[in-house]
Amino acid sequence: MHANVPYSLTDLAKRYRLSLQKPQIEAAPPIPEIHPQAETPITPMLLERFSIPAVPSGLKKLAELGHNQLCPANMARVSVGIATCGKAVEADRLLEKLSLRRDFKNKVFVAGVGCLGACFGEPLVDVRTPEGLHYIFGQVTNTSVWSIIHTALDNKAKGMWAVMRECKPGILTEFDDLELEKEINHQFSDFISPQIRWISGHCGLIDPHSLPEYVATGGYFALTKALFTQTPQQVRNEIMLAKLRGRGGGGFLTGQKWEKAACNDDDIRFVIANGDEGDPGAYMDRALLESDPHRVLEGIALASYAIGAHQAYIFVRQEYPLAVETLQQAIDDAELAGIFGNNVLESDYSLHVTLIQSAGAFVCGEETSMIQVIRGHRGEPKPRPPYPAEKGLGNHPTIINNVETLANIPWIVANGAERFRTIGDKNSFGTKIFCLTGDIKRTGLIEVPLGIDSFTVVETIGGALPSEVKALQIGGPSGGIIPYHNIPLDFDTVSAAGAMIGSGGLVVLNKHRCIVDLTCHLISFMADESCGKCLFCRDGLIELAYLLTQLVENRGTENLLSRVQELSQLIAQTSRCNLGRSSTNSVFTTLNYFHDEYEKHLTGLCPAVSCKSMINFEINQALCRDCRCCYLVCPSSAVTIRSTNIERYYLDNELCTRCWACSETCPFGCILPTSGGEYQWRNMST
Amino acid sequence: MAQYVNLVIDGQEFTPEKGTPLMKVFMDCEITVPSLCYHPILKSHSRCGLCIIEVKVNEAWVINYACEMVAEEGLKISTNSLNIHSLRSSTAAQLLKRGPFENTKTTEFLQQLITKTEKSNEADYFSDHSLPMKGCILCGRCINVCNMIGKHYLTFLGRGPSLRISFVKDKLNEFACIKCKACRNTCPTGYIAENGKETFTNRLYRD
């Protein structure tokens, strides 16, 4: 060991005159969490729009908080549609991935929103830049999500379906505040342009789980206006003047129903919101409850104030788990905020709202059955009169309105009955939400003015080819099937044609849908859902479903059609509730408009080449290229290969189960079904 | 003070007390309106469909069920028009399809009401398929009487084609249903042979 070699740190420090104190590394300052902040406060503009001098301070704070989140000026906002249609294509995973991104922190605010209505384009994402431009992206995949990320971070806008601009930059309260600036994907713009989104104006723009965002769009301002500046009689007058008709199927004047309940001697009154929506194929109420639950709650509050009720119920079917969860959270939030409870918005009026789930029967959507179910009894209808508006729950006046009807109320109170009546005419004012489904390219939820012609709805919005459409099924199983022609869609014209607008289901049928088969399906549904009290609604519908099934299975006999006609009239005449009375509408309309299809089925032919027992598959040997796909794919070995050169592939129709596998697999379109040689399927490419 | 109201039934005027059940008015005035599920003491639910009558509402005849109506001022009723006879005949034929009844008097009673032949099909649902309770017309009289005496052992279960009557077991006393025979005595078709517990093999709660 040499003396001069330093062995310890102390020696080293002495040699080089270093300090041994640990250097003070300053802790990095924490990154401040920047909250979204809007440019201008929204409350003055809303107060002016609603013509009220002030709102309770709690509401004002909520509005400012929500406005900061909806229109942030210091960061971008990405809204991902996560209603049921979005969840079905895993949009909530997309939302999770985007909200956990590190480079979004403090730069991009990510939120989940409801359904914009364009269900064919899910997952839908809306990117809002601080200048007030909205870039709508549709059918987002794992690759196209990068366009969204770049648009949000660097404003490099590309790959979007449409660009919309806020008319007044920094203000977003409803769909009307946006205008379409650039249409890149014409499917989306064709779908959106003819619509007038008054009632579903918030769906797809605000977060349904967030009360502040709803208040920022003017939510609960209509309730403030009614509570503090109007009497219940004035609210009722406004609804009477607007001539609002029930949107659940009955089409009864809402104002009249309210007046009857309010002018009753009994002081205890109830409001029930009907969210049962049993029609197969209709999901308007579900979309409203999932995407904008507070609007429905505000409608309920206004209805309760108008008739003097202090307890309201919402009856939602338990098959809508997302709607139930969203609605329950909305009720809890509103109670915490002082909107429901003993002092609504710090006034003297008290209102409590309870959520009740149904147990899953179509008949329980009928008014009187619903009251029985709320009491805990079997959901069987009771005779009317007395109507629930006179004697309902517990023999007190009860008004029962559909969820969509109640969603119209805040709009009418805010904007006035005169403006409501600028759309529609005669007896059908306002807009209606339809569920457009069937053989069209663009299915989804649409809100159109009543009186719009069916050509616009089916061809412009839906994207169907006019030559391919055979019929329209309007109004669910209680509605009717009418041939496709240009008909204005309002209450009176559609009922005159034999169908009814009902709750708003609109199914488009092309030439290869068998009308008899569809009627059989609708009648079977009604037979299963009948409560069983009235003899003909129960036994008659069972027999009717059986007869129609016989017809579809090529077992129809001579007097089947006259028996079907007779039974349908008996069922409609002797039933005690509207389920039974309207259950055979599909039979009446189809016997009227499509009688030839029934007659052909009696002879064993299906003009739509669809019913399994009436079609045969044929192989066109001229186009066959010997690929053997039909032989390989047939599950019942009906296709055999013979050892000849011509007509090598033989399809035995005795063994064929009509599974369509060979027809869909053949790459050259050789195998087509025919019905009795008379009717043949057109080319498979359409 | 009893209030009396004026009614017109089949062109004749009657003045019963206000609020009397219409079926009792018919019985008092000796007008025959058939029914199977109506009982003067039990609540009726218009389940058999035989008591249909026509009521004049605003110049049009509307079909209504007599067992649910009470006497009101100004009612105009028709009980034997052609339409009513035809509907009654169809109803009786439909009821008969619910299977051969034990009580032959009921079968004869229904067969007498049939005045026209039904456009029947060779294939008939009710002869091809087995119903949950063949021989029962689901009138609900047994349930009503069991509720009225305070036992509540029977209830309707299901809806549509699967509507049936089921037995609700009493948790405390398993053998409580044997001796009363009230349901057997009110059954119009004789479906209940012994008592409710043996007959209605469906159970509301699983054992």
CSV table of C-alpha atoms in Angstrom, one decimal, chain B residues 47-173:
chain,number,residue,atom,x,y,z
B,47,ARG,CA,-112.7,-14.8,-18.9
B,48,CYS,CA,-115.1,-17.1,-20.6
B,49,GLY,CA,-116.3,-14.6,-23.1
B,50,LEU,CA,-119.9,-15.8,-23.3
B,51,CYS,CA,-121.7,-12.9,-21.7
B,52,ILE,CA,-121.0,-10.4,-24.6
B,53,ILE,CA,-123.7,-7.9,-25.3
B,54,GLU,CA,-123.9,-4.8,-27.5
B,55,VAL,CA,-124.0,-1.4,-26.0
B,56,LYS,CA,-125.0,1.7,-27.9
B,57,VAL,CA,-122.3,4.3,-27.8
B,58,ASN,CA,-122.8,7.4,-30.0
B,59,GLU,CA,-125.1,5.8,-32.5
B,60,ALA,CA,-122.9,2.7,-32.9
B,61,TRP,CA,-123.2,-0.7,-31.3
B,62,VAL,CA,-120.1,-1.6,-29.3
B,63,ILE,CA,-119.3,-5.0,-27.9
B,64,ASN,CA,-118.9,-5.2,-24.2
B,65,TYR,CA,-118.8,-7.9,-21.5
B,66,ALA,CA,-121.9,-7.9,-19.3
B,67,CYS,CA,-120.2,-9.4,-16.2
B,68,GLU,CA,-118.1,-6.3,-15.8
B,69,MET,CA,-120.8,-3.7,-16.2
B,70,VAL,CA,-123.1,-2.2,-13.7
B,71,ALA,CA,-126.5,-0.4,-14.2
B,72,GLU,CA,-126.1,3.2,-15.2
B,73,GLU,CA,-128.4,5.9,-16.4
B,74,GLY,CA,-129.2,5.8,-20.1
B,75,LEU,CA,-127.7,2.4,-21.1
B,76,LYS,CA,-129.0,1.0,-24.3
B,77,ILE,CA,-128.3,-2.7,-24.6
B,78,SER,CA,-129.0,-5.4,-27.1
B,79,THR,CA,-128.6,-9.1,-26.1
B,80,ASN,CA,-129.9,-11.0,-29.1
B,81,SER,CA,-128.8,-9.4,-32.3
B,82,LEU,CA,-127.5,-11.5,-35.2
B,83,ASN,CA,-124.0,-10.3,-34.5
B,84,ILE,CA,-124.2,-11.4,-30.8
B,85,HIS,CA,-125.5,-14.8,-31.7
B,86,SER,CA,-122.8,-15.3,-34.2
B,87,LEU,CA,-120.1,-14.2,-31.7
B,88,ARG,CA,-121.6,-16.4,-29.0
B,89,SER,CA,-121.6,-19.4,-31.3
B,90,SER,CA,-117.9,-18.8,-32.2
B,91,THR,CA,-117.0,-18.4,-28.5
B,92,ALA,CA,-118.8,-21.6,-27.5
B,93,ALA,CA,-117.1,-23.5,-30.3
B,94,GLN,CA,-113.7,-22.2,-29.2
B,95,LEU,CA,-114.4,-23.1,-25.6
B,96,LEU,CA,-115.3,-26.6,-26.6
B,97,LYS,CA,-112.0,-27.0,-28.3
B,98,ARG,CA,-110.4,-26.8,-24.8
B,99,GLY,CA,-110.9,-30.5,-24.5
B,100,PRO,CA,-113.6,-32.9,-23.4
B,101,PHE,CA,-115.1,-31.7,-20.1
B,102,GLU,CA,-115.8,-34.0,-17.2
B,103,ASN,CA,-119.1,-32.2,-16.6
B,104,THR,CA,-121.3,-33.2,-19.5
B,105,LYS,CA,-123.9,-30.6,-18.7
B,106,THR,CA,-121.4,-27.9,-19.6
B,107,THR,CA,-120.7,-29.6,-22.9
B,108,GLU,CA,-124.4,-29.7,-23.7
B,109,PHE,CA,-124.9,-26.1,-22.6
B,110,LEU,CA,-122.1,-25.0,-25.0
B,111,GLN,CA,-123.3,-27.1,-27.8
B,112,GLN,CA,-126.7,-25.6,-27.6
B,113,LEU,CA,-125.2,-22.1,-28.2
B,114,ILE,CA,-123.6,-23.1,-31.5
B,115,THR,CA,-125.8,-21.9,-34.2
B,116,LYS,CA,-123.5,-21.8,-37.2
B,117,THR,CA,-120.8,-24.1,-38.4
B,118,GLU,CA,-117.3,-22.9,-38.0
B,119,LYS,CA,-115.0,-22.7,-41.1
B,120,SER,CA,-112.8,-25.3,-39.5
B,121,ASN,CA,-109.6,-26.7,-40.8
B,122,GLU,CA,-108.7,-30.3,-40.8
B,123,ALA,CA,-105.6,-29.5,-38.9
B,124,ASP,CA,-106.5,-28.1,-35.6
B,125,TYR,CA,-104.1,-26.8,-33.0
B,126,PHE,CA,-106.0,-28.0,-30.1
B,127,SER,CA,-106.3,-31.6,-31.3
B,128,ASP,CA,-102.8,-31.8,-32.5
B,129,HIS,CA,-101.0,-30.2,-29.6
B,130,SER,CA,-101.2,-31.0,-25.9
B,131,LEU,CA,-102.2,-28.0,-23.8
B,132,PRO,CA,-101.0,-27.6,-20.2
B,133,MET,CA,-104.5,-28.1,-18.8
B,134,LYS,CA,-106.9,-29.9,-21.1
B,135,GLY,CA,-110.4,-29.8,-19.8
B,136,CYS,CA,-110.0,-26.5,-18.0
B,137,ILE,CA,-111.3,-23.3,-19.6
B,138,LEU,CA,-109.1,-21.1,-17.3
B,139,CYS,CA,-112.1,-19.2,-16.0
B,140,GLY,CA,-110.4,-18.4,-12.7
B,141,ARG,CA,-113.4,-19.3,-10.5
B,142,CYS,CA,-111.4,-21.6,-8.3
B,143,ILE,CA,-108.8,-18.9,-7.7
B,144,ASN,CA,-111.5,-16.4,-6.8
B,145,VAL,CA,-113.2,-18.6,-4.3
B,146,CYS,CA,-109.9,-19.7,-2.7
B,147,ASN,CA,-109.0,-16.1,-2.3
B,148,MET,CA,-112.4,-15.2,-0.9
B,149,ILE,CA,-112.2,-17.7,1.9
B,150,GLY,CA,-108.8,-16.4,2.8
B,151,LYS,CA,-106.7,-19.3,1.7
B,152,HIS,CA,-104.9,-17.9,-1.4
B,153,TYR,CA,-103.6,-21.3,-2.5
B,154,LEU,CA,-104.2,-21.0,-6.2
B,155,THR,CA,-102.9,-18.5,-8.8
B,156,PHE,CA,-102.5,-18.0,-12.5
B,157,LEU,CA,-99.0,-18.7,-13.9
B,158,GLY,CA,-97.5,-17.7,-17.2
B,159,ARG,CA,-99.2,-16.0,-20.2
B,160,GLY,CA,-100.3,-16.8,-23.7
B,161,PRO,CA,-100.2,-20.5,-24.6
B,162,SER,CA,-98.6,-21.5,-21.3
B,163,LEU,CA,-101.3,-19.9,-19.1
B,164,ARG,CA,-102.1,-22.4,-16.4
B,165,ILE,CA,-103.3,-22.5,-12.8
B,166,SER,CA,-100.9,-23.4,-10.2
B,167,PHE,CA,-100.8,-24.3,-6.5
B,168,VAL,CA,-99.1,-22.1,-4.0
B,169,LYS,CA,-97.7,-24.2,-1.1
B,170,ASP,CA,-98.3,-22.8,2.3
B,171,LYS,CA,-95.0,-22.8,4.1
B,172,LEU,CA,-96.4,-23.4,7.5
B,173,ASN,CA,-99.0,-26.0,7.0
